[in-house]
Structure formats: C-alpha cells, structure tokens
Coordinates of C-alpha atoms and ligand atoms in Angstrom, one line a residue:
Chain A
M17 CA -26.2 3.0 11.2
A18 CA -23.0 1.8 13.0
D19 CA -19.7 3.2 12.6
I20 CA -18.6 1.5 9.1
A21 CA -15.6 2.0 7.0
T22 CA -16.6 3.4 3.7
R23 CA -14.8 0.8 1.8
E24 CA -17.1 -2.0 3.5
A25 CA -20.4 0.0 2.7
Y26 CA -19.0 0.2 -1.1
G27 CA -18.5 -3.5 -1.1
K28 CA -21.8 -4.4 0.2
A29 CA -23.5 -1.9 -2.2
L30 CA -21.7 -3.5 -5.2
V31 CA -23.5 -6.6 -4.2
E32 CA -27.0 -4.8 -4.0
L33 CA -26.4 -3.3 -7.2
G34 CA -25.1 -6.6 -9.0
K35 CA -28.5 -8.2 -8.3
E36 CA -30.1 -5.9 -10.9
H37 CA -27.4 -4.4 -13.1
K38 CA -24.8 -5.9 -15.1
F39 CA -21.4 -5.1 -14.6
Y40 CA -17.9 -6.6 -14.0
V41 CA -15.7 -6.0 -10.7
L42 CA -12.0 -6.2 -11.0
S43 CA -9.4 -6.3 -8.1
A44 CA -5.3 -6.7 -8.0
D45 CA -4.9 -9.3 -5.0
L46 CA -6.8 -6.9 -2.6
A47 CA -10.3 -8.3 -3.0
D48 CA -10.5 -8.7 1.0
S49 CA -8.9 -5.2 1.9
V50 CA -11.0 -3.3 -0.5
K51 CA -14.2 -5.5 0.4
V52 CA -15.0 -6.7 -3.2
D53 CA -14.6 -10.2 -1.9
Y54 CA -18.5 -9.7 -1.1
F55 CA -19.1 -9.2 -4.8
K56 CA -16.8 -12.1 -5.6
K57 CA -18.7 -14.5 -3.5
A58 CA -22.1 -13.3 -4.7
F59 CA -21.1 -13.0 -8.5
P60 CA -18.0 -15.2 -9.1
E61 CA -18.8 -15.0 -12.9
R62 CA -18.6 -11.3 -12.9
Y63 CA -15.5 -11.0 -10.6
I64 CA -12.1 -10.7 -12.3
E65 CA -9.1 -11.2 -10.1
C66 CA -6.3 -9.8 -11.8
G67 CA -3.5 -10.6 -9.6
I68 CA -0.9 -8.1 -8.5
A69 CA -1.1 -6.0 -11.9
E70 CA -2.8 -3.0 -11.4
A71 CA -2.0 -1.2 -14.6
N72 CA -3.2 -4.3 -16.6
M73 CA -6.5 -4.3 -14.4
M74 CA -7.2 -0.8 -15.7
G75 CA -6.6 -1.7 -19.3
V76 CA -8.9 -4.7 -18.9
A77 CA -11.6 -2.6 -17.2
A78 CA -11.3 -0.1 -20.2
G79 CA -11.8 -3.0 -22.7
I80 CA -15.0 -4.5 -20.8
A81 CA -16.5 -0.9 -20.6
S82 CA -15.6 -0.4 -24.3
T83 CA -18.1 -3.3 -25.1
G84 CA -20.9 -1.4 -23.1
V85 CA -20.7 -3.2 -19.8
P86 CA -19.5 -1.0 -16.9
A87 CA -16.4 -2.1 -14.9
V88 CA -15.5 -1.5 -11.5
A89 CA -11.7 -1.7 -10.7
S90 CA -10.7 -1.8 -7.1
S91 CA -7.5 -1.6 -5.2
Y92 CA -5.8 0.9 -3.0
A93 CA -5.6 4.6 -3.9
M94 CA -1.9 4.4 -4.3
F95 CA -2.1 1.4 -6.6
T96 CA -4.8 2.9 -8.6
A97 CA -4.5 6.8 -9.1
G98 CA -0.7 6.2 -8.4
R99 CA 0.4 2.9 -10.0
A100 CA -2.0 3.0 -13.1
Y101 CA -2.2 6.9 -13.7
E102 CA -1.4 6.6 -17.3
Q103 CA -3.5 3.7 -18.1
I104 CA -6.6 5.6 -16.2
R105 CA -5.8 8.6 -18.2
N106 CA -5.3 7.1 -21.6
S107 CA -7.2 4.0 -21.9
I108 CA -10.2 4.7 -19.5
A109 CA -10.5 8.6 -19.4
Y110 CA -9.4 9.7 -23.1
P111 CA -12.1 7.0 -24.9
N112 CA -14.5 8.3 -22.2
L113 CA -15.2 4.6 -20.9
H114 CA -17.4 4.2 -17.7
V115 CA -15.1 2.4 -15.5
V116 CA -15.5 3.3 -11.6
I117 CA -12.4 3.1 -9.8
G118 CA -12.9 2.0 -6.4
A119 CA -9.9 3.2 -4.4
S120 CA -9.6 2.3 -0.8
H121 CA -7.0 3.1 1.8
S122 CA -6.7 6.8 0.7
G123 CA -4.9 9.2 2.7
V124 CA -2.6 8.8 6.0
S125 CA -5.3 7.0 7.8
V126 CA -3.9 3.9 6.3
G127 CA -1.5 3.8 9.4
E128 CA 1.0 1.1 10.0
D129 CA 1.9 0.2 6.4
G130 CA 3.4 3.9 6.1
A131 CA 4.1 6.2 3.4
T132 CA 4.3 3.7 0.4
H133 CA 0.7 2.9 1.0
Q134 CA -0.7 6.1 2.0
C135 CA -1.7 8.1 -1.0
C136 CA -2.2 12.0 -0.4
E137 CA -1.9 12.9 -4.1
D138 CA -5.0 11.2 -5.6
I139 CA -7.4 13.8 -5.8
A140 CA -5.1 16.0 -7.5
L141 CA -4.0 13.4 -10.0
M142 CA -7.6 12.3 -10.6
R143 CA -9.4 15.5 -10.8
V144 CA -7.0 17.1 -13.5
I145 CA -8.0 14.5 -15.9
P146 CA -10.7 15.6 -18.2
G147 CA -14.1 14.1 -17.9
M148 CA -13.2 12.4 -14.7
T149 CA -15.8 12.5 -11.8
V150 CA -14.0 12.3 -8.3
I151 CA -16.2 11.4 -5.3
S152 CA -15.0 11.2 -1.6
P153 CA -17.9 10.1 0.6
C154 CA -17.5 10.9 4.4
D155 CA -19.6 8.0 5.8
A156 CA -21.0 4.7 5.1
I157 CA -24.6 6.0 4.4
E158 CA -23.0 8.2 1.7
A159 CA -20.6 5.8 0.4
T160 CA -23.5 3.3 -0.3
Q161 CA -25.3 5.9 -2.1
A162 CA -22.2 7.2 -3.8
T163 CA -21.3 4.0 -5.2
K164 CA -25.0 3.6 -6.8
A165 CA -24.6 7.2 -8.3
A166 CA -21.1 6.4 -9.7
L167 CA -22.3 3.3 -11.4
L168 CA -25.9 4.5 -12.4
E169 CA -25.9 8.1 -12.7
A170 CA -22.4 9.3 -13.7
K171 CA -21.0 9.0 -17.2
G172 CA -17.5 8.2 -18.2
P173 CA -14.7 7.5 -15.6
V174 CA -15.4 7.8 -11.9
Y175 CA -12.8 8.1 -9.2
L176 CA -14.5 6.9 -5.7
R177 CA -12.2 7.7 -2.8
L178 CA -12.5 5.3 0.2
S179 CA -11.0 4.8 3.7
R180 CA -9.6 2.1 5.6
P181 CA -10.8 2.9 9.4
T182 CA -14.5 3.1 10.2
S183 CA -16.3 6.4 9.8
P184 CA -18.4 7.7 12.5
A185 CA -21.9 8.2 11.0
V186 CA -22.5 12.0 9.8
N187 CA -25.5 11.4 8.0
R188 CA -28.9 10.3 8.9
E189 CA -30.6 7.1 7.4
D190 CA -32.8 9.2 5.3
Y191 CA -29.8 11.2 3.7
K192 CA -30.3 11.7 -0.1
F193 CA -26.9 11.8 -1.9
E194 CA -26.8 14.2 -4.8
L195 CA -24.0 13.9 -7.1
G196 CA -22.2 17.3 -7.4
K197 CA -23.9 19.0 -4.6
G198 CA -22.2 20.1 -1.4
V199 CA -24.2 19.4 1.7
V200 CA -24.5 22.1 4.4
L201 CA -24.3 20.0 7.7
A202 CA -24.4 23.0 10.0
D203 CA -24.8 26.7 9.5
G204 CA -22.6 29.3 11.0
K205 CA -21.8 33.1 10.3
D206 CA -18.1 33.3 11.4
V207 CA -16.4 31.0 9.0
T208 CA -17.0 27.9 6.8
I209 CA -15.3 24.7 7.3
V210 CA -15.4 22.8 3.8
A211 CA -14.4 19.3 4.4
T212 CA -14.4 15.8 2.6
G213 CA -14.0 12.0 3.4
L214 CA -13.0 11.1 6.9
M215 CA -12.4 14.8 7.8
V216 CA -16.2 15.7 7.6
A217 CA -16.8 14.0 11.0
K218 CA -13.9 15.7 12.6
A219 CA -14.9 19.2 11.2
M220 CA -18.2 18.6 13.1
Q221 CA -16.5 17.7 16.2
A222 CA -14.2 20.9 15.7
R223 CA -17.5 22.8 15.2
E224 CA -18.5 22.1 18.8
I225 CA -15.1 22.9 20.3
L226 CA -15.3 26.3 18.4
L227 CA -18.8 27.0 19.4
A228 CA -17.6 26.8 22.9
K229 CA -15.0 29.3 22.2
G230 CA -17.8 31.7 20.8
I231 CA -16.9 31.0 17.2
D232 CA -19.9 30.1 15.0
A233 CA -18.4 27.8 12.1
A234 CA -20.6 26.5 9.2
V235 CA -19.7 23.1 7.8
I236 CA -20.0 22.0 4.3
N237 CA -19.4 18.3 3.4
I238 CA -17.8 18.3 -0.3
H239 CA -18.5 14.7 -1.2
T240 CA -18.1 15.6 -5.2
I241 CA -14.9 17.3 -5.8
K242 CA -15.2 17.2 -9.3
P243 CA -17.5 18.7 -10.6
I244 CA -17.5 20.8 -7.6
D245 CA -20.4 22.8 -6.3
S246 CA -19.1 26.2 -7.1
E247 CA -22.5 27.7 -6.3
L248 CA -22.7 26.7 -2.7
L249 CA -19.2 27.6 -2.1
T250 CA -19.5 31.1 -3.9
T251 CA -22.5 31.6 -1.6
Y252 CA -20.7 30.8 1.8
A253 CA -17.6 32.8 0.7
K254 CA -19.8 35.6 0.4
K255 CA -21.6 34.7 3.6
T256 CA -18.9 34.2 5.9
G257 CA -16.0 35.8 4.1
N258 CA -13.7 33.0 5.5
I259 CA -13.2 29.5 4.4
V260 CA -11.2 26.7 5.8
T261 CA -10.7 23.4 3.9
V262 CA -9.9 20.1 5.4
E263 CA -8.7 17.0 3.6
E264 CA -6.7 14.1 4.4
H265 CA -4.7 14.7 1.2
S266 CA -1.8 16.9 0.3
T267 CA -2.8 20.8 0.6
I268 CA -1.4 20.9 -3.0
G269 CA -3.9 20.1 -5.6
G270 CA -6.8 18.6 -3.6
L271 CA -10.1 19.9 -2.1
G272 CA -8.3 23.1 -1.0
S273 CA -7.0 23.9 -4.2
A274 CA -10.3 23.0 -6.0
V275 CA -12.0 25.4 -3.6
A276 CA -9.3 28.0 -4.1
E277 CA -9.9 27.9 -8.0
V278 CA -13.7 28.4 -7.3
L279 CA -13.1 31.4 -4.8
C280 CA -10.5 33.2 -6.8
E281 CA -12.9 33.3 -10.1
N282 CA -16.1 33.9 -8.0
A283 CA -15.7 35.2 -4.4
P284 CA -12.3 36.1 -3.4
C285 CA -12.0 35.8 0.4
K286 CA -9.7 34.5 3.0
L287 CA -8.8 30.9 2.8
T288 CA -7.0 28.4 4.8
R289 CA -6.0 24.8 3.6
V290 CA -5.6 22.2 6.2
G291 CA -4.4 18.7 5.3
V292 CA -0.9 17.1 4.8
D293 CA 1.5 20.0 4.1
D294 CA 3.7 18.6 1.3
K295 CA 5.0 15.6 3.1
F296 CA 5.2 11.7 2.9
G297 CA 3.2 9.9 5.4
V298 CA 4.6 7.9 8.3
S299 CA 3.9 4.4 10.0
G300 CA 1.7 4.3 13.0
P301 CA -1.8 3.5 14.3
S302 CA -4.1 5.2 12.2
N303 CA -5.2 7.6 14.8
D304 CA -1.6 8.3 15.8
V305 CA -0.8 9.2 12.2
L306 CA -3.8 11.5 11.9
A307 CA -2.8 13.3 15.0
Y308 CA 0.7 13.5 13.7
F309 CA -0.4 15.6 10.9
G310 CA -2.8 17.7 13.0
L311 CA -5.8 16.1 11.4
T312 CA -8.0 15.8 14.5
A313 CA -11.0 17.7 15.9
E314 CA -8.6 19.9 18.1
G315 CA -6.1 20.2 15.3
I316 CA -8.7 21.5 13.1
A317 CA -10.3 23.8 15.7
E318 CA -7.0 25.4 16.3
K319 CA -6.5 26.1 12.7
V320 CA -10.0 27.8 12.3
E321 CA -9.6 29.7 15.3
K322 CA -6.4 31.1 13.9
A323 CA -8.0 31.9 10.7
V324 CA -10.9 33.8 12.3
K325 CA -8.6 35.9 14.5
Chain B
M7 CA 30.1 -25.1 5.2
N8 CA 30.9 -27.3 8.5
T9 CA 28.4 -28.4 10.9
E10 CA 29.3 -25.7 13.4
Q11 CA 28.7 -22.9 11.1
L12 CA 25.5 -24.4 9.8
N13 CA 24.3 -24.7 13.5
I14 CA 25.2 -21.0 14.0
L15 CA 23.4 -19.9 10.9
K16 CA 20.1 -22.2 12.0
E17 CA 20.4 -20.4 15.4
K18 CA 20.6 -17.0 13.9
A19 CA 17.4 -17.7 11.6
K20 CA 15.5 -18.7 14.5
K21 CA 16.2 -15.5 16.2
N22 CA 15.5 -13.7 13.1
R23 CA 12.1 -15.3 13.2
L24 CA 11.4 -14.4 17.1
L25 CA 12.6 -10.9 16.6
A26 CA 10.5 -10.2 13.4
L27 CA 7.5 -11.7 15.1
E28 CA 8.0 -9.7 18.5
G29 CA 7.8 -6.5 16.3
I30 CA 4.8 -7.5 14.5
F31 CA 3.1 -8.7 17.7
L32 CA 3.9 -5.4 19.3
A33 CA 2.9 -3.3 16.4
K34 CA -0.5 -5.3 16.2
S35 CA 0.2 -5.3 12.5
G36 CA 2.5 -6.5 9.9
H37 CA 3.4 -9.4 7.5
P38 CA 4.7 -12.6 9.2
G39 CA 4.2 -15.1 6.4
G40 CA 6.5 -13.5 4.0
S41 CA 9.0 -12.5 6.6
F42 CA 9.4 -16.0 7.8
S43 CA 10.0 -17.6 4.3
I44 CA 13.0 -15.5 3.9
A45 CA 14.6 -15.7 7.3
E46 CA 17.2 -18.2 6.2
L47 CA 18.0 -16.1 3.0
V48 CA 18.6 -12.8 4.7
T49 CA 20.5 -14.8 7.6
Y50 CA 22.7 -16.3 4.9
L51 CA 23.1 -13.0 2.8
Y52 CA 24.2 -10.9 5.9
N53 CA 26.4 -13.4 7.6
C54 CA 28.1 -15.3 4.6
E55 CA 27.6 -13.3 1.5
M56 CA 27.2 -9.5 1.4
K57 CA 30.2 -7.0 2.1
V58 CA 28.7 -4.5 4.3
S59 CA 29.7 -2.5 7.3
P60 CA 27.5 -1.7 10.3
A61 CA 30.1 1.0 11.3
D62 CA 29.8 2.6 7.9
P63 CA 26.4 1.8 6.3
Q64 CA 26.8 4.1 3.6
M65 CA 30.4 2.6 2.6
Q66 CA 30.6 3.1 -1.2
N67 CA 31.7 -0.1 -2.2
R68 CA 29.3 -2.2 -0.2
D69 CA 27.1 -4.8 -1.6
R70 CA 23.5 -3.7 -2.1
L71 CA 20.3 -5.5 -1.1
V72 CA 16.6 -4.4 -2.3
L73 CA 14.0 -6.2 -0.7
S74 CA 11.4 -5.7 -3.6
K75 CA 8.7 -7.5 -1.5
G76 CA 9.1 -4.8 1.0
H77 CA 6.5 -5.9 3.4
A78 CA 8.8 -8.5 4.6
A79 CA 10.8 -5.8 6.3
P80 CA 10.5 -7.3 9.5
A81 CA 12.8 -10.1 8.5
L82 CA 15.4 -7.5 7.1
Y83 CA 15.2 -5.3 10.1
A84 CA 15.8 -8.3 12.3
A85 CA 18.9 -9.3 10.1
L86 CA 20.3 -5.7 10.2
A87 CA 20.1 -5.5 13.9
Q88 CA 21.5 -9.0 14.5
K89 CA 24.4 -7.8 12.3
G90 CA 24.8 -4.8 14.4
F91 CA 23.3 -1.9 12.3
F92 CA 21.3 -0.9 15.2
P93 CA 20.3 -2.4 18.6
E94 CA 17.8 -5.1 18.7
E95 CA 15.8 -3.4 21.4
E96 CA 14.9 -0.8 18.4
L97 CA 13.0 -3.6 16.8
K98 CA 10.2 -3.1 19.3
S99 CA 9.3 0.3 17.7
L100 CA 8.4 -1.3 14.4
R101 CA 5.4 0.7 12.7
K102 CA 5.2 3.1 15.4
I103 CA 4.9 6.7 15.2
G104 CA 8.5 8.4 15.3
S105 CA 10.1 5.0 14.5
F106 CA 12.9 4.6 12.1
L107 CA 11.5 1.2 11.4
Q108 CA 8.7 2.0 9.0
G109 CA 6.2 -0.6 7.9
H110 CA 8.0 -0.8 4.7
P111 CA 11.7 -0.1 4.2
D112 CA 12.6 3.7 4.0
S113 CA 16.4 4.3 3.1
K114 CA 16.1 7.6 4.5
K115 CA 15.5 6.4 7.9
T116 CA 17.0 3.0 8.4
P117 CA 20.9 2.4 8.5
G118 CA 21.6 -0.5 6.3
I119 CA 18.5 -0.1 3.9
D120 CA 19.5 0.5 0.4
M121 CA 16.3 1.3 -1.4
S122 CA 12.8 2.2 -0.1
T123 CA 10.2 -0.2 -1.2
G124 CA 6.7 -1.4 -0.4
S125 CA 4.9 -1.0 -3.8
L126 CA 5.3 -4.2 -5.3
G127 CA 7.0 -4.7 -8.7
Q128 CA 9.6 -1.6 -8.5
G129 CA 12.4 -3.3 -6.7
L130 CA 14.1 -5.2 -9.3
S131 CA 14.4 -2.0 -11.6
T132 CA 16.1 -0.2 -9.0
A133 CA 18.4 -3.1 -8.5
C134 CA 19.3 -3.0 -12.1
G135 CA 20.1 0.7 -11.9
M136 CA 22.5 -0.1 -8.8
A137 CA 24.2 -3.0 -10.8
F138 CA 24.7 -0.7 -13.8
D139 CA 27.5 1.4 -13.0
N140 CA 29.9 -1.2 -11.5
Q141 CA 33.0 0.7 -11.1
D142 CA 33.1 -0.2 -7.4
N143 CA 33.0 -3.7 -7.9
F144 CA 30.0 -4.6 -5.7
N145 CA 27.2 -7.1 -6.1
V146 CA 23.3 -6.3 -6.0
Y147 CA 21.0 -8.7 -4.4
C148 CA 17.2 -8.4 -5.0
I149 CA 14.5 -10.4 -3.2
V150 CA 11.2 -10.4 -5.1
G151 CA 8.0 -12.3 -4.1
D152 CA 6.4 -14.9 -6.2
G153 CA 2.9 -13.1 -6.6
E154 CA 5.0 -9.9 -7.1
L155 CA 6.0 -11.6 -10.6
Q156 CA 2.6 -10.8 -11.7
E157 CA 3.8 -6.9 -12.0
G158 CA 4.5 -6.3 -15.6
Q159 CA 7.4 -3.9 -14.5
I160 CA 9.5 -7.1 -13.4
W161 CA 9.7 -8.3 -16.8
E162 CA 10.6 -5.2 -18.1
A163 CA 13.6 -5.0 -15.7
V164 CA 14.3 -8.8 -16.5
M165 CA 14.6 -8.0 -20.2
L166 CA 16.9 -5.0 -19.5
A167 CA 19.2 -7.0 -17.3
N168 CA 19.9 -9.4 -19.7
H169 CA 20.2 -6.9 -22.5
F170 CA 22.9 -4.9 -20.6
N171 CA 24.2 -8.4 -19.2
L172 CA 24.2 -7.1 -15.4
S173 CA 26.1 -10.0 -14.2
N174 CA 26.6 -8.6 -10.7
L175 CA 22.9 -8.8 -10.2
Y176 CA 21.5 -11.9 -8.2
V177 CA 17.9 -12.1 -7.7
F178 CA 15.9 -14.5 -5.4
V179 CA 12.2 -15.3 -5.9
D180 CA 10.7 -16.2 -2.9
Y181 CA 8.6 -18.9 -4.3
N182 CA 6.4 -19.6 -1.2
K183 CA 3.3 -20.7 -3.3
V184 CA 1.1 -18.0 -1.6
Q185 CA 0.3 -14.2 -2.1
L186 CA -2.1 -12.0 -0.2
S187 CA -5.7 -13.5 -1.2
G188 CA -4.6 -17.1 -1.7
P189 CA -2.2 -19.6 -3.5
V190 CA -0.5 -18.2 -6.3
D191 CA -1.5 -20.7 -8.8
E192 CA -5.1 -19.9 -8.3
I193 CA -4.6 -16.2 -9.0
S194 CA -2.2 -16.5 -12.0
L195 CA -0.4 -19.5 -13.1
P196 CA 3.3 -18.7 -12.3
G197 CA 4.4 -21.8 -14.6
D198 CA 8.0 -22.7 -14.6
I199 CA 9.7 -19.6 -13.2
A200 CA 13.2 -20.7 -13.8
K201 CA 12.4 -21.3 -17.3
K202 CA 10.7 -18.0 -17.6
F203 CA 14.1 -16.2 -16.7
E204 CA 16.3 -18.6 -18.8
T205 CA 14.0 -17.6 -21.7
F206 CA 15.2 -14.0 -21.0
G207 CA 18.8 -15.0 -21.1
W208 CA 19.3 -15.3 -17.3
F209 CA 21.0 -18.1 -15.5
A210 CA 18.6 -19.7 -13.4
T211 CA 18.7 -22.3 -10.6
E212 CA 16.2 -23.6 -8.2
I213 CA 16.6 -24.7 -4.6
D214 CA 15.1 -25.3 -1.2
G215 CA 15.3 -21.8 0.2
H216 CA 15.4 -22.7 3.7
N217 CA 18.6 -24.8 3.2
F218 CA 21.8 -22.7 4.0
E219 CA 23.9 -25.1 1.9
E220 CA 21.9 -25.0 -1.0
I221 CA 21.9 -21.3 -0.9
E222 CA 25.6 -21.3 -0.9
A223 CA 25.9 -23.7 -3.6
A224 CA 23.5 -21.8 -5.8
L225 CA 25.3 -18.6 -5.3
T226 CA 28.6 -20.4 -6.3
A227 CA 27.0 -21.5 -9.4
C228 CA 25.9 -18.1 -10.3
K229 CA 29.0 -16.6 -9.9
A230 CA 30.6 -18.8 -12.5
E231 CA 28.3 -17.3 -15.0
N232 CA 29.0 -14.2 -16.8
R233 CA 25.4 -13.0 -16.9
P234 CA 22.4 -11.9 -14.5
S235 CA 21.2 -14.8 -12.5
V236 CA 18.0 -15.8 -10.6
I237 CA 17.7 -18.3 -7.8
V238 CA 14.2 -19.5 -7.4
C239 CA 13.8 -20.2 -3.5
N240 CA 11.2 -23.1 -2.8
T241 CA 10.0 -21.8 0.6
V242 CA 7.2 -22.1 2.8
K243 CA 5.1 -19.1 3.8
G244 CA 4.9 -18.6 7.4
K245 CA 7.9 -21.4 7.9
G246 CA 8.4 -22.2 11.3
V247 CA 5.0 -22.0 12.9
S248 CA 2.6 -24.6 11.8
F249 CA -0.6 -22.7 12.1
M250 CA 0.9 -20.1 9.8
E251 CA 2.3 -22.3 7.4
G252 CA 0.9 -22.2 3.9
N253 CA -2.0 -20.3 5.3
P254 CA -2.8 -16.8 3.4
K255 CA -4.6 -15.7 6.5
W256 CA -1.1 -15.0 7.8
H257 CA 0.1 -13.1 4.9
G258 CA -0.6 -9.7 6.8
N259 CA -1.9 -10.3 10.2
A260 CA -0.4 -10.1 13.6
P261 CA -0.8 -12.7 16.1
N262 CA -2.8 -12.1 19.3
A263 CA -1.3 -12.9 22.8
E264 CA -2.0 -16.6 22.8
Q265 CA -1.0 -17.0 19.2
Y266 CA 2.2 -15.1 19.8
E267 CA 3.0 -17.4 22.6
A268 CA 2.3 -20.5 20.8
A269 CA 4.4 -19.2 17.8
V270 CA 7.4 -18.5 20.0
K271 CA 7.3 -21.9 21.5
E272 CA 7.4 -23.5 18.0
I273 CA 10.2 -21.5 16.7
L274 CA 12.3 -22.0 19.8
A275 CA 11.4 -25.9 19.5
A276 CA 12.8 -26.0 16.0
E277 CA 15.8 -28.1 15.4
Ligands
TPP422 C1 1.9 -2.3 -6.3 C2 1.3 -3.1 -5.0 N1 0.1 -3.7 -5.2 C3 -0.5 -4.4 -4.1 C4 0.2 -4.4 -2.8 C5 -0.5 -5.0 -1.5 N2 0.2 -6.4 -1.2 C6 1.2 -6.3 -0.4 S1 1.9 -7.8 -0.3 C7 0.9 -8.6 -1.4 C8 1.0 -9.9 -1.9 C9 2.5 -10.3 -2.0 O1 2.5 -11.6 -2.4 P1 4.1 -12.1 -2.8 O2 4.7 -11.4 -3.8 O3 3.7 -13.6 -3.2 O4 4.7 -12.0 -1.4 P2 5.1 -13.1 -0.2 O5 4.2 -14.2 -0.3 O6 6.5 -13.4 -0.1 O7 4.6 -12.3 1.0 C10 0.1 -7.5 -1.9 C11 -0.9 -7.6 -3.1 C12 1.4 -3.7 -2.8 N3 2.2 -3.7 -1.7 N4 1.9 -3.2 -3.8
MG423 MG1 4.2 -15.3 -2.2

C-alpha cells in the first residue's frame, strides 16, 4: 500500500463499513480535514454536520448511541479529547455508550498550525477514563482495520488517534489487527523499543541505525494503548531488561506512562521515555517540528544508544 | 475622516493584504480568506482607534485586542508590523520553526499580542476578563468569526458581559458568510446576529466591514452606550482577490506561485 495518512484510511474505512452497518458520523466543520467527507458524500442521510461546536457534537453522539445506533464523532484530537473532555467523560463514557471518537491531527506532526492545534495530552486524558478503549494505529493498513474493530468489536467508548501526515507503510497487506495485542515487528536482544502511531515507522528506521552500531533492538508496535498488552511487555522486559518507549505525545501520561505502570508491577527494568518533554508544540513544517522535538529515526536511535550504554 | 485620511487607510489595508499573503505564500500554509476579510478592521483599529505603544507593548493602560478567530493571525501580524511593533521583514518567518510568528497568535512570543488564541470560541471569554477590572480605563476589542458563533462558549460570554455590564468591551463579528467547510447558512443558520446580541442586552449595530467611515461611525455609536456592544461587520471572505472571494477553498489554503502573483496584481490594482 502506498504511503497514506491514517486519517485518510479511516475516512475510507467508514464508507466501506457504512455499506453494511448502520451508524452515524458527526463532524464539527472539519469533515474535509478529518476525511469524513467521503462518508458525507456516500451516506448524506447518516452524516451530521454539527458546526463549530464540539462539546455539543459529543452530546449528540451520546444521544444517538443511547438509542442503540453507534455514532462516530470526528474532529482534531485537540477539539475532541481536549475541548470536549468532560462531555466525553460524563455523557459518553459514564453511560458506557458506543461512540467512536475519530481524533485526527494528533501530536506535533500537525505542523504549521502550532501549539493550539497540536494535542500531546490526549492519550493521557482518554486512557484515564473508565471503560475507554484507546487505539493509535501506525499506518493506513492498521488504521483501516482499527476503524473496523473500533466500530464492530469494541464495546463502549473508543478513542481512535489519527495523524495528519502520510504514514509510511509498516505492515504488509496480509496484516491482521488484533485489538489489545501488541505486535512484535522485529525481534532483538539488547533493548526493546515500544512505539505507537507515526513513531512506529521511525522506530523501525532507528533499529537499522542501531544495528549498524552493533545494537540489536526489538521493536514492538503498541497500537492499543488501553487495554494495553501487559503480557507482551512483561515478556520483553524480562527478555531484554531495557525498554525505550517512543510516542508523539507528552512523556507524561501517555504510552511511556502506561508501559511504566505495567513494568513497575510486573517486571521492573530500565525504562526510557521518548516523546514531547512537558512542552507545548511549535509552528513549522511537520518534519521540522518532529525534528525539533527529536522525534526522528536518528533522534530515537540516539536515545536508545544512551539507554543501552 | 477626510479624503486624505481615507486614502491613507486604504493604502494601509492594501499593504496589510500584501504582507499577510506573502507570509502565507512563503509558509505554504495559512488562512488567507479570514485574514483578508478583516484587513480594513485591523487597519482601522491600530491606526485610528487603539491606544497602544510599539515602544512599550506591555504598557499597562493600553487598549487590548483579542483575535478570537486566531487563524486570521497574518492580518494581525501585518497590522502590528505596519504599526512598528516589529520589522515587516519578520513577517516572512510566519509559521516556520523558531519564528515568533506562530500559526496562531502567541502572547508569549509576539510583541503586541494580548492573548493567545487559535481554538475557536474562547477569545471572547478572555476579552470579558480583560474588561472586568477597568481601573486603568482601557478598552477591550475582540474579533470573532461568524462560524465561530456556533461555539456555545461565545454565548456564555455574551451573557456574562451583559450581566456585569462590561461597557468597555467592543466585539466585531466578521460576518463573511463562510466558514471552513462551506457557507455558514448551510451549516448552522446564523439568523439575525445583531438581534441575537440585542436580546442578550447588548448594543448592536451592523455595517459594511470594509468601509472605514462606517467602522468609525459604528464605534462612535457604541461609545454613546453604557453597555457592551457588538458591531456586525458584513464582509467578503478573501476580499480583494477575485478568485478567493466567497470561496471556502481559500479558508485555509496557501496560493501557489502563479496564484500568488495573480493575487498580488489584483490587490495592487484595487482602488
Ligand atoms: C475549537 C475549534 N474547532 C475547530 C477549529 C478549526 N477551524 C479553524 S478556522 C475554522 C472555521 C472558522 O470559521 P469562521 O469563524 O467563519 O472564520 P472566518 O470565516 O473568519 O475565517 C475552523 C472550523 C478551531 N480552530 N477551533
Ligand atoms: Mg466566516
């Protein structure tokens, strides 16, 4: 599959799913950006344009879901997890309603729009809500299947974290997504890199850089951050004794914290968290911003090398 | 306002559009439509209305401006540069790594910016807060988008401003009839915006937002009232560049080289 953004794969997957399943899709004046315009075109009678009113959109999604029809509510990560946090918690999660929150433009790779639009806190905010499933696909192949799983397999509220830039394909076409199961993309004995979302492809590139330096790193893709695959993480903590987490998110509360929780209780070992270090984002072209925060293959390799020494 | 003053303002608004567009073009991203619709407004505010000091941007008794529709930052940055807050040359760094001109206004980074904005619907509340403690006797101006009025928080602020009678608060609705994904009235009927504010106890007036004399007269009328006021500015999104006018496509897209050249020509040719 060509390099496609996860938001694009999500938008197309919704159309495919819409052919056989009844659900509503809602957006808040961002249908084009979050790619639900495909669904809007295909099923206008099941698309609800809410206008620039995200909190209201979450309430409407909750109401629809309460009648037994799933709802998919879409905007940027900032304006879903951020803007409508309490509506998600109290109107969607507390009654345990099946609403899929499609949150595009997560992390700093949003680029030029800058800090107000770069949400690096959403994984933390969402995973702390009881009953919430949190999924962060790494490429289009995974995003397509994750959208399906979120809608048809998961129960209750689901947060689907999507990205603005194109993602290089990590998985093969025959890849099978399993909700809640981490994926070992490469085995290794010296250290384990645990990554999610856009950082998975970068972690794989980092692995190559490290191999050239004699460091044999395993790479695990944690696409489901909640519930997290404790078993796999525990196995690799014991096997390599050294874990480095990589995410396009704050190092506080996200994947790194979730992994730390698992390790502390099951297999304490050295842990290094790579991500956005307690800072707001900045404006710039997507790749420049990622580089600014050290979220490149080279930046990751450097941190891993340090962790191994 | 005499003809000479009027002509000076028109020239400044023209320059405002050129500077805003250049920044967007060089950044290959940004929002030309909503920047162009407020070119006259920010030009008027910074040249005829607001008490501000480029030499002392933090002056305590300065008038404040909150650009609640923060994506129109290029127009505001250009107005600040034109006023002398920083060199116009800096506008070329818009949206680039290390620049103090972020994609949306950042009050920590940019001299002359009174409040960080970019997430729609939040600016009017902060403007209310600024207007609250008016010991220093300053005015607070706030620019909101017509699509932005869909955010419930706007109306929470509208009720608060009325309740506390924030009479030093002047709100401009940039009624350009278009939001991100299409015409405002196809997404959420705005109804009679002025009347809505009136129902909430505000003084409201409606003008052509590209006409300096009407902006001046409206502000004079607002000042005669002892209550919060709103000026509904009828504008054209993308004003000044024919292929951008009224077209949602130019809400948040940068022109390519060819389009940029054509746009500059049109802006220069305007009367
Ligand atoms: C809370 C929030 N939701 C969504 C967006 C994305 N967004 C940026 S501009 C815009 C449309 C704004 O329309 P309008 O208020 O009419 O502004 P204008 O026409 O003056 O550009 C949207 C939806 C945002 N910045 N903030
Ligand atoms: Mg508008």
